CSV table of C-alpha atoms in Angstrom, one decimal:
chain,number,residue,atom,x,y,z
A,1,MET,CA,72.4,-91.3,68.7
A,2,SER,CA,72.2,-88.6,71.3
A,3,SER,CA,76.0,-87.0,72.3
A,4,LEU,CA,74.9,-86.5,75.9
A,5,SER,CA,77.8,-88.2,78.7
A,6,GLU,CA,75.6,-90.2,81.6
A,7,ALA,CA,76.6,-87.6,83.7
A,8,ALA,CA,74.4,-84.9,82.3
A,9,ARG,CA,71.3,-87.0,81.5
A,10,ARG,CA,71.0,-88.0,85.7
A,11,SER,CA,72.4,-85.5,87.2
A,12,GLY,CA,70.2,-84.0,90.3
A,13,ARG,CA,69.3,-80.9,88.1
A,14,ALA,CA,68.1,-83.0,84.7
A,15,ARG,CA,66.6,-85.3,87.8
A,16,GLY,CA,65.1,-81.9,89.8
A,17,SER,CA,63.8,-80.4,86.9
A,18,ALA,CA,62.0,-83.9,85.1
A,19,ALA,CA,60.5,-85.4,88.4
A,20,ALA,CA,58.7,-81.1,88.8
A,21,VAL,CA,57.3,-81.1,85.2
A,22,VAL,CA,56.6,-84.5,85.1
A,23,GLY,CA,54.8,-84.5,88.4
A,24,PHE,CA,53.2,-82.1,87.7
A,25,PHE,CA,51.2,-82.9,85.1
A,26,ALA,CA,50.2,-86.4,86.8
A,27,ALA,CA,48.2,-83.8,88.6
A,28,ALA,CA,46.8,-82.4,86.3
A,29,TRP,CA,45.3,-85.8,85.0
A,30,PHE,CA,44.2,-87.0,87.7
A,31,ALA,CA,43.1,-83.3,88.1
A,32,TRP,CA,41.3,-83.8,84.9
A,33,ALA,CA,39.6,-87.8,85.4
A,34,MET,CA,37.8,-85.5,88.2
A,35,ALA,CA,35.8,-83.3,85.9
A,36,VAL,CA,32.9,-85.3,85.5
A,37,ASP,CA,31.2,-87.6,88.7
A,38,LEU,CA,32.7,-89.8,89.9
A,39,PRO,CA,32.0,-92.6,92.9
A,40,ARG,CA,32.9,-91.4,96.3
A,41,PRO,CA,36.2,-93.9,97.1
A,42,LEU,CA,37.5,-93.1,93.5
A,43,THR,CA,37.6,-89.2,93.8
A,44,ALA,CA,39.3,-90.0,97.0
A,45,LEU,CA,42.1,-92.4,95.9
A,46,LEU,CA,42.3,-89.7,93.0
A,47,ASP,CA,42.3,-86.3,96.1
A,48,ALA,CA,44.9,-88.4,97.4
A,49,ALA,CA,47.1,-89.3,93.9
A,50,ILE,CA,47.7,-85.9,93.2
A,51,VAL,CA,49.0,-84.9,96.3
A,52,VAL,CA,51.2,-87.1,96.2
A,53,ALA,CA,52.3,-85.7,92.7
A,54,LEU,CA,52.7,-82.8,94.1
A,55,VAL,CA,55.1,-83.8,97.0
A,56,VAL,CA,56.9,-85.7,94.1
A,57,ALA,CA,56.4,-82.2,92.0
A,58,VAL,CA,58.2,-80.1,94.5
A,59,LEU,CA,60.7,-81.9,95.7
A,60,GLY,CA,61.9,-82.3,91.9
A,61,ALA,CA,61.8,-78.9,91.7
A,62,VAL,CA,64.2,-78.4,95.3
A,63,LEU,CA,66.4,-80.9,94.6
A,64,ALA,CA,66.8,-79.3,90.7
A,65,VAL,CA,67.1,-75.5,92.0
A,66,ARG,CA,69.6,-76.6,95.0
A,67,SER,CA,72.2,-78.4,91.4
A,68,PRO,CA,75.0,-76.9,89.8
A,69,ALA,CA,73.1,-76.1,86.9
A,70,GLU,CA,75.4,-76.9,84.5
A,71,SER,CA,75.0,-79.9,85.3
A,72,SER,CA,71.6,-80.5,83.6
A,73,ALA,CA,71.6,-81.8,79.4
A,74,LEU,CA,69.7,-78.7,78.4
A,75,ALA,CA,72.4,-76.0,79.6
A,76,ASP,CA,73.9,-77.0,76.2
A,77,ARG,CA,72.3,-74.8,73.8
A,78,ALA,CA,72.0,-76.9,70.7
A,79,VAL,CA,70.2,-79.5,72.5
A,80,ARG,CA,67.8,-76.5,74.3
A,81,ARG,CA,67.1,-75.7,71.2
A,82,ARG,CA,65.9,-79.3,69.9
A,83,TYR,CA,64.1,-79.5,73.3
A,84,THR,CA,62.1,-76.3,72.7
A,85,LEU,CA,61.5,-77.2,69.3
A,86,VAL,CA,59.7,-80.2,70.2
A,87,VAL,CA,57.8,-79.1,73.3
A,88,VAL,CA,56.1,-76.5,70.8
A,89,ILE,CA,55.2,-78.3,67.5
A,90,GLU,CA,53.9,-80.4,70.3
A,91,PHE,CA,51.1,-77.9,72.1
A,92,ALA,CA,50.5,-77.0,68.4
A,93,VAL,CA,49.1,-80.4,67.5
A,94,ILE,CA,47.6,-80.5,70.7
A,95,TRP,CA,45.8,-77.2,70.3
A,96,ALA,CA,45.1,-77.9,66.8
A,97,GLY,CA,43.7,-81.1,67.3
A,98,ALA,CA,41.7,-79.9,70.1
A,99,ALA,CA,39.9,-77.2,68.6
A,100,VAL,CA,38.9,-79.5,66.2
A,101,LEU,CA,37.1,-81.4,68.5
A,102,GLY,CA,35.6,-78.8,70.3
A,103,ASN,CA,34.3,-77.1,67.2
A,104,THR,CA,32.7,-80.4,65.9
A,105,GLY,CA,30.8,-81.5,69.2
A,106,LEU,CA,33.7,-83.7,70.6
A,107,SER,CA,35.2,-82.1,73.1
A,108,ALA,CA,34.6,-85.3,75.4
A,109,TRP,CA,37.5,-86.7,73.4
A,110,ILE,CA,39.5,-83.9,74.0
A,111,PRO,CA,41.5,-85.9,76.5
A,112,VAL,CA,42.1,-88.5,74.7
A,113,TRP,CA,43.6,-86.8,71.9
A,114,VAL,CA,45.9,-84.7,74.6
A,115,CYS,CA,47.4,-87.8,75.7
A,116,PHE,CA,47.8,-89.4,72.4
A,117,ALA,CA,49.6,-86.3,71.5
A,118,VAL,CA,51.9,-86.1,74.6
A,119,GLY,CA,52.6,-89.9,74.5
A,120,VAL,CA,54.0,-89.0,70.7
A,121,HIS,CA,56.0,-86.0,71.5
A,122,PHE,CA,58.4,-88.4,74.3
A,123,VAL,CA,59.8,-90.5,71.1
A,124,PRO,CA,61.4,-87.6,69.6
A,125,LEU,CA,62.5,-86.1,73.1
A,126,ALA,CA,64.2,-89.1,74.5
A,127,GLY,CA,66.1,-88.6,71.4
A,128,VAL,CA,67.1,-85.2,72.3
A,129,LEU,CA,68.0,-86.4,75.9
A,130,GLY,CA,69.4,-89.6,75.1
A,131,GLU,CA,66.9,-91.5,77.5
A,132,ALA,CA,65.5,-94.0,76.2
A,133,SER,CA,62.7,-94.6,78.7
A,134,LEU,CA,60.7,-91.5,77.5
A,135,THR,CA,60.2,-93.9,74.6
A,136,VAL,CA,58.2,-96.7,77.1
A,137,LEU,CA,56.4,-93.4,78.9
A,138,GLY,CA,55.5,-92.1,75.5
A,139,ALA,CA,54.2,-95.8,74.4
A,140,LEU,CA,52.2,-96.3,77.5
A,141,LEU,CA,50.7,-92.8,76.8
A,142,VAL,CA,49.6,-94.3,73.5
A,143,VAL,CA,48.1,-97.5,74.8
A,144,VAL,CA,45.8,-94.9,77.6
A,145,ALA,CA,44.7,-93.3,74.8
A,146,ALA,CA,43.8,-96.2,72.9
A,147,ALA,CA,42.1,-97.5,76.2
A,148,GLY,CA,40.2,-94.5,77.0
A,149,LEU,CA,39.0,-94.1,72.8
A,150,LEU,CA,38.3,-98.0,72.9
A,151,LEU,CA,36.4,-97.8,76.6
A,152,GLY,CA,34.3,-94.5,76.1
A,153,PRO,CA,32.3,-95.9,73.2
A,154,THR,CA,31.4,-98.8,74.5
A,155,THR,CA,31.0,-97.9,78.2
A,156,THR,CA,29.9,-95.5,80.8
A,157,VAL,CA,32.7,-94.4,81.3
A,158,ALA,CA,34.1,-91.1,80.6
A,159,PRO,CA,36.7,-91.2,77.8
A,160,GLY,CA,39.2,-88.3,80.2
A,161,THR,CA,38.1,-90.5,83.0
A,162,VAL,CA,40.6,-93.3,81.3
A,163,THR,CA,42.9,-91.6,80.3
A,164,GLY,CA,42.9,-88.9,82.9
A,165,ILE,CA,43.5,-92.2,85.4
A,166,GLY,CA,45.8,-93.9,83.4
A,167,ALA,CA,47.9,-90.8,81.9
A,168,GLY,CA,48.5,-89.8,85.7
A,169,GLY,CA,49.6,-92.8,86.8
A,170,CYS,CA,52.1,-93.7,83.9
A,171,LEU,CA,53.3,-90.1,84.5
A,172,LEU,CA,53.9,-90.2,88.3
A,173,ALA,CA,55.4,-93.9,88.6
A,174,ALA,CA,58.0,-92.1,85.8
A,175,ALA,CA,58.5,-89.0,88.6
A,176,VAL,CA,59.0,-90.9,91.1
A,177,LEU,CA,61.4,-92.8,89.3
A,178,THR,CA,63.5,-90.0,87.9
A,179,LEU,CA,63.7,-88.6,91.4
A,180,ALA,CA,65.1,-91.5,92.8
A,181,GLY,CA,67.7,-91.8,89.8
A,182,LYS,CA,65.7,-95.4,88.4
A,183,ARG,CA,64.8,-95.5,84.9
A,184,PHE,CA,61.7,-96.2,83.4
A,185,SER,CA,63.3,-99.0,81.5
A,186,GLY,CA,66.5,-100.8,81.8
A,187,ARG,CA,67.9,-99.0,78.6
A,188,ARG,CA,69.3,-96.1,77.9
A,189,THR,CA,70.7,-94.2,74.9
A,190,PRO,CA,74.3,-95.0,75.0
A,191,GLY,CA,76.4,-91.2,75.6
A,192,PRO,CA,80.1,-91.0,73.6
A,193,VAL,CA,82.7,-93.1,74.1
A,194,ASP,CA,85.5,-92.9,75.6
A,195,GLN,CA,88.5,-92.9,72.6
A,196,ARG,CA,91.3,-93.8,74.9
A,197,GLY,CA,89.3,-97.2,75.7
A,198,SER,CA,87.5,-99.0,78.3
A,199,GLU,CA,90.7,-99.5,80.7
A,200,ASP,CA,91.2,-96.2,80.7
A,201,SER,CA,87.8,-95.1,81.5
A,202,ALA,CA,87.6,-97.4,83.8
A,203,SER,CA,90.5,-96.4,86.0
A,204,PRO,CA,89.8,-93.9,88.8
A,205,ALA,CA,90.1,-90.4,88.0
A,206,GLY,CA,94.3,-88.7,88.7
A,207,ALA,CA,95.0,-92.5,88.4
A,208,PRO,CA,98.6,-93.0,86.0
A,209,ARG,CA,97.9,-94.6,82.3
A,210,ARG,CA,99.2,-97.7,83.0
A,211,ARG,CA,101.5,-98.7,79.4
A,212,ASN,CA,102.2,-101.6,77.7
A,213,HIS,CA,106.2,-101.8,77.4
A,214,SER,CA,106.7,-104.9,76.6
């Protein structure tokens, strides 16, 4: 259970930073889907999706810059350290798997491996940032990776196209919802409970505490 407050998780700095990063990677996945020749209508749709994803990323960056730095969960040193550890491990796992696939003549499956690793990394990240909806996003990316793994050998569609479109779509949806202040799911990881009780926490700021004089 995270010790982060709801305000830290849903602050402008947190939402903007997340939308910027996720939107950028959504654009990258859409571009990766076009690494092979595709029908012109599909290419046009992916080009439009890249533009939308980059616009969302820019809007997120603007929101993050214009919000107080201390409002972000990553302003906490312990949270920032755990976040960095998860990301470093993720990149190490991605690099190792991609190296093995590339050196064994299976480079076409690198996008599937990357999609799977990215999806898995959202599970511990959900605990670090106190945002349970990241688990949902991670599960969706794992499903996309599985789809690429299954459709690659059985159809003429390249695994990179399947994962590129699927992962890009999931990440873009998450970025838009985050920027709008919505969750990818209706659940959240609870923050600390106000020990004074629900009566006090529901009172307006500055209002005197009601006491029982009976």
